[in-house]
Tab-separated table of C-alpha atoms in Angstrom:
chain	number	residue	atom	x	y	z
A	1	ALA	CA	95.495	142.748	78.031
A	2	GLN	CA	94.586	142.247	74.411
A	3	LYS	CA	94.927	145.364	72.319
A	4	ILE	CA	92.294	144.188	69.830
A	5	THR	CA	89.416	141.853	70.630
A	6	GLN	CA	87.171	140.202	68.085
A	7	THR	CA	84.598	138.085	69.894
A	8	GLN	CA	82.919	136.471	66.883
A	9	PRO	CA	84.958	133.513	65.603
A	10	GLY	CA	82.417	132.838	62.873
A	11	MET	CA	79.464	134.635	61.335
A	12	PHE	CA	76.887	133.734	58.713
A	13	VAL	CA	74.888	136.182	56.622
A	14	GLN	CA	72.355	135.786	53.854
A	15	GLU	CA	73.343	137.163	50.484
A	16	LYS	CA	72.219	140.803	50.008
A	17	GLU	CA	71.794	141.300	53.753
A	18	ALA	CA	73.954	143.537	55.957
A	19	VAL	CA	76.294	142.157	58.607
A	20	THR	CA	78.239	143.725	61.478
A	21	LEU	CA	81.600	142.378	62.606
A	22	ASP	CA	82.586	143.441	66.102
A	23	CYS	CA	85.902	144.882	67.216
A	24	THR	CA	86.910	146.449	70.509
A	25	TYR	CA	90.293	147.943	71.258
A	26	ASP	CA	92.354	148.954	74.235
A	27	THR	CA	94.676	151.932	74.247
A	28	SER	CA	95.516	154.972	76.327
A	29	ASP	CA	97.159	156.718	73.395
A	30	PRO	CA	95.042	159.661	72.170
A	31	SER	CA	96.427	159.195	68.638
A	32	TYR	CA	95.696	155.887	66.970
A	33	GLY	CA	94.289	154.398	63.814
A	34	LEU	CA	91.902	151.527	63.311
A	35	PHE	CA	91.960	149.299	60.237
A	36	TRP	CA	89.998	146.405	58.814
A	37	TYR	CA	91.533	143.805	56.530
A	38	LYS	CA	89.994	140.992	54.535
A	39	GLN	CA	91.776	137.674	54.056
A	40	PRO	CA	90.123	135.412	51.471
A	41	SER	CA	90.914	131.719	51.282
A	42	SER	CA	93.743	132.522	48.866
A	43	GLY	CA	95.589	134.022	51.818
A	44	GLU	CA	96.416	137.592	50.828
A	45	MET	CA	95.641	140.481	53.180
A	46	ILE	CA	93.453	143.177	51.636
A	47	PHE	CA	93.013	146.592	53.241
A	48	LEU	CA	89.353	147.613	53.508
A	49	ILE	CA	88.857	150.718	55.611
A	50	TYR	CA	90.531	153.109	58.056
A	51	GLN	CA	89.295	155.234	60.972
A	52	GLY	CA	91.464	157.754	62.758
A	53	SER	CA	91.032	158.500	66.447
A	54	TYR	CA	90.366	162.169	65.750
A	55	ASP	CA	87.935	161.593	62.914
A	56	GLN	CA	84.503	162.998	63.713
A	57	GLN	CA	82.612	160.983	61.128
A	58	ASN	CA	82.440	157.256	60.578
A	59	ALA	CA	84.553	156.052	57.673
A	60	THR	CA	82.889	154.612	54.594
A	61	GLU	CA	84.338	152.834	51.560
A	62	GLY	CA	81.745	151.561	49.134
A	63	ARG	CA	79.790	148.776	50.850
A	64	TYR	CA	82.030	148.964	53.927
A	65	SER	CA	81.455	151.329	56.793
A	66	LEU	CA	83.048	151.555	60.192
A	67	ASN	CA	80.832	152.179	63.211
A	68	PHE	CA	83.263	154.073	65.451
A	69	GLN	CA	82.198	154.509	69.071
A	70	LYS	CA	85.166	156.117	70.752
A	71	ALA	CA	83.830	156.149	74.299
A	72	ARG	CA	83.072	152.433	74.067
A	73	LYS	CA	86.372	151.770	72.265
A	74	SER	CA	84.644	149.873	69.530
A	75	ALA	CA	85.191	149.920	65.774
A	76	ASN	CA	82.698	147.577	64.187
A	77	LEU	CA	82.773	146.845	60.476
A	78	VAL	CA	79.455	146.946	58.654
A	79	ILE	CA	79.179	145.244	55.275
A	80	SER	CA	76.037	146.138	53.397
A	81	ALA	CA	74.405	144.078	50.634
A	82	SER	CA	76.616	141.035	51.259
A	83	GLN	CA	77.976	139.170	48.260
A	84	LEU	CA	79.268	135.618	47.965
A	85	GLY	CA	82.733	137.054	47.418
A	86	ASP	CA	82.634	138.592	50.880
A	87	SER	CA	83.149	135.146	52.409
A	88	ALA	CA	86.561	135.466	54.077
A	89	MET	CA	88.381	136.104	57.335
A	90	TYR	CA	88.184	139.677	58.571
A	91	PHE	CA	90.784	141.194	60.857
A	92	CYS	CA	90.575	144.347	62.905
A	93	ALA	CA	93.866	146.109	63.612
A	94	MET	CA	95.096	149.151	65.491
A	95	ARG	CA	98.149	151.318	65.101
A	96	GLU	CA	99.314	153.372	68.058
A	97	GLN	CA	101.571	156.348	67.623
A	98	SER	CA	103.087	155.807	71.077
A	99	THR	CA	104.394	152.307	70.239
A	100	GLY	CA	106.307	153.300	67.156
A	101	ASN	CA	103.485	152.727	64.732
A	102	GLN	CA	103.260	149.017	65.412
A	103	PHE	CA	100.104	147.292	64.247
A	104	TYR	CA	98.126	145.034	66.581
A	105	PHE	CA	95.735	142.496	65.077
A	106	GLY	CA	92.704	140.712	66.440
A	107	THR	CA	92.132	136.983	66.044
A	108	GLY	CA	89.716	137.490	63.200
A	109	THR	CA	86.126	136.671	62.285
A	110	SER	CA	85.272	134.126	59.616
A	111	LEU	CA	82.352	135.375	57.540
A	112	THR	CA	80.325	133.024	55.382
A	113	VAL	CA	77.785	134.445	52.948
A	114	ILE	CA	74.929	132.056	52.256
A	115	PRO	CA	73.228	132.160	48.834
B	1	ASN	CA	104.692	148.403	40.422
B	2	ALA	CA	105.227	145.068	42.198
B	3	GLY	CA	104.419	146.285	45.746
B	4	VAL	CA	105.677	143.833	48.362
B	5	THR	CA	107.191	140.601	47.110
B	6	GLN	CA	108.159	137.558	49.163
B	7	THR	CA	110.176	134.492	48.304
B	8	PRO	CA	109.829	131.577	48.523
B	9	LYS	CA	106.081	130.968	48.461
B	10	PHE	CA	106.390	127.614	50.158
B	11	ARG	CA	109.205	125.744	51.909
B	12	ILE	CA	109.649	122.567	53.882
B	13	LEU	CA	112.502	122.542	56.411
B	14	LYS	CA	113.903	119.836	58.600
B	15	ILE	CA	114.353	120.531	62.294
B	16	GLY	CA	117.621	122.376	62.882
B	17	GLN	CA	117.960	123.703	59.338
B	18	SER	CA	118.217	127.403	58.655
B	19	MET	CA	116.769	129.600	55.962
B	20	THR	CA	116.139	133.204	54.975
B	21	LEU	CA	112.754	134.506	53.946
B	22	GLN	CA	113.159	137.328	51.482
B	23	CYS	CA	111.018	140.466	51.379
B	24	THR	CA	111.342	143.386	48.977
B	25	GLN	CA	109.174	146.456	48.467
B	26	ASP	CA	109.389	149.012	45.678
B	27	MET	CA	107.206	151.736	47.194
B	28	ASN	CA	110.018	153.515	49.064
B	29	HIS	CA	108.299	152.779	52.370
B	30	ASN	CA	110.430	153.343	55.428
B	31	TYR	CA	108.497	150.996	57.731
B	32	MET	CA	108.653	147.254	57.181
B	33	TYR	CA	107.250	144.396	59.266
B	34	TRP	CA	107.380	140.633	59.611
B	35	TYR	CA	104.375	138.736	60.939
B	36	ARG	CA	103.536	135.114	61.463
B	37	GLN	CA	100.037	133.716	61.210
B	38	ASP	CA	99.322	130.372	62.815
B	39	PRO	CA	96.293	128.380	61.609
B	40	GLY	CA	93.010	130.046	62.576
B	41	MET	CA	94.774	132.917	64.299
B	42	GLY	CA	95.556	136.541	63.724
B	43	LEU	CA	98.902	138.047	62.858
B	44	LYS	CA	101.657	138.330	65.423
B	45	LEU	CA	104.515	140.776	64.933
B	46	ILE	CA	107.976	139.196	64.853
B	47	TYR	CA	110.214	142.154	63.996
B	48	TYR	CA	109.826	145.547	62.446
B	49	SER	CA	112.030	148.275	61.037
B	50	VAL	CA	111.501	152.010	60.825
B	51	GLY	CA	114.263	152.538	58.304
B	52	ALA	CA	117.521	151.198	56.929
B	53	GLY	CA	119.829	150.124	59.723
B	54	ILE	CA	117.107	150.163	62.393
B	55	THR	CA	115.239	147.085	63.594
B	56	ASP	CA	113.227	146.271	66.693
B	57	LYS	CA	111.578	143.259	68.258
B	58	GLY	CA	107.885	142.641	68.090
B	59	GLU	CA	105.708	140.309	70.115
B	60	VAL	CA	107.321	136.976	69.110
B	61	PRO	CA	110.985	137.513	68.104
B	62	ASN	CA	112.557	134.377	69.593
B	63	GLY	CA	114.124	132.107	66.993
B	64	TYR	CA	114.332	134.818	64.341
B	65	ASN	CA	116.717	137.516	63.198
B	66	VAL	CA	116.380	140.377	60.763
B	67	SER	CA	118.520	142.963	59.036
B	68	ARG	CA	117.707	146.112	57.089
B	69	SER	CA	120.646	147.224	55.010
B	70	THR	CA	118.519	148.968	52.370
B	71	THR	CA	115.118	150.644	52.277
B	72	GLU	CA	113.820	147.987	49.885
B	73	ASP	CA	114.851	144.725	51.572
B	74	PHE	CA	113.965	143.219	54.928
B	75	PRO	CA	115.010	139.541	55.131
B	76	LEU	CA	113.942	137.286	58.007
B	77	ARG	CA	116.399	134.625	59.158
B	78	LEU	CA	115.515	131.374	60.904
B	79	GLU	CA	118.683	129.876	62.347
B	80	LEU	CA	117.572	126.561	63.892
B	81	ALA	CA	114.152	125.661	62.597
B	82	ALA	CA	111.714	124.109	65.068
B	83	PRO	CA	108.236	122.623	64.488
B	84	SER	CA	106.774	125.569	66.426
B	85	GLN	CA	107.885	127.813	63.561
B	86	THR	CA	105.510	126.115	61.147
B	87	SER	CA	103.358	129.029	60.066
B	88	VAL	CA	102.556	131.470	57.301
B	89	TYR	CA	104.887	134.453	57.254
B	90	PHE	CA	103.798	137.820	55.962
B	91	CYS	CA	105.987	140.784	55.200
B	92	ALA	CA	104.403	144.236	55.084
B	93	SER	CA	105.448	147.823	54.535
B	94	SER	CA	103.990	151.243	55.221
B	95	TYR	CA	104.868	154.928	55.025
B	96	PRO	CA	103.136	156.244	58.108
B	97	THR	CA	103.718	159.962	57.855
B	98	SER	CA	99.965	160.350	57.562
B	99	GLY	CA	97.514	158.830	60.004
B	100	ASP	CA	95.687	156.745	57.448
B	101	ALA	CA	98.793	155.039	56.125
B	102	THR	CA	97.916	151.381	55.947
B	103	GLN	CA	100.202	148.412	55.598
B	104	TYR	CA	100.713	146.722	52.274
B	105	PHE	CA	101.223	142.998	52.552
B	106	GLY	CA	103.175	140.510	50.533
B	107	PRO	CA	101.526	137.247	49.424
B	108	GLY	CA	103.038	135.269	52.296
B	109	THR	CA	105.452	132.357	52.693
B	110	ARG	CA	104.132	129.022	53.938
B	111	LEU	CA	106.744	127.266	56.056
B	112	LEU	CA	106.503	123.694	57.258
B	113	VAL	CA	109.103	122.407	59.712
B	114	LEU	CA	109.278	118.624	60.066
């Protein structure tokens, strides 16, 4: 079974609107971390936001927030007030303590911001 | 502070040739990782290391070897290059003593095997 599932291969959003990128995960480990990364067309991987499995509140970092629903095993990324520079691939990832802190990545979502 | 550096940035290999992808980090991170990213796909773990002298296989280790003689360096060796190894290779490091420790990535190496 896939550890991380991203079901949206591509998404479009109007500039200045909000967009939600979906991510579900599969683990039986009570201790894990969830991460979102951005990969622009230049290719580098940029860390955006982190959510720990024991965190009570949803993580926020500027225009990024993580909608963490533990019972549903989902960790959706919300980008508010989209900008043209947000056009990129977005990857959800999970780190499990039980597997030696390996990271598991989803297949990514391509986001295009329309002017 | 250079972070994670990778060399070369781009390489073309002929089938059967060998090469070493270099990765160095200057953040004193104990964990290091090698991933490959095929076109339009996510990252798949090749090998990882939790410290000098310790390495372990990831999801797709076949055709690759690694070594970790120092904390800073984690080279990836391709012994007999095959077209299936055409990909972008990313090295990353982390210091996961705290739960929110993310990975820091190098800029990647684009490898084309013909």
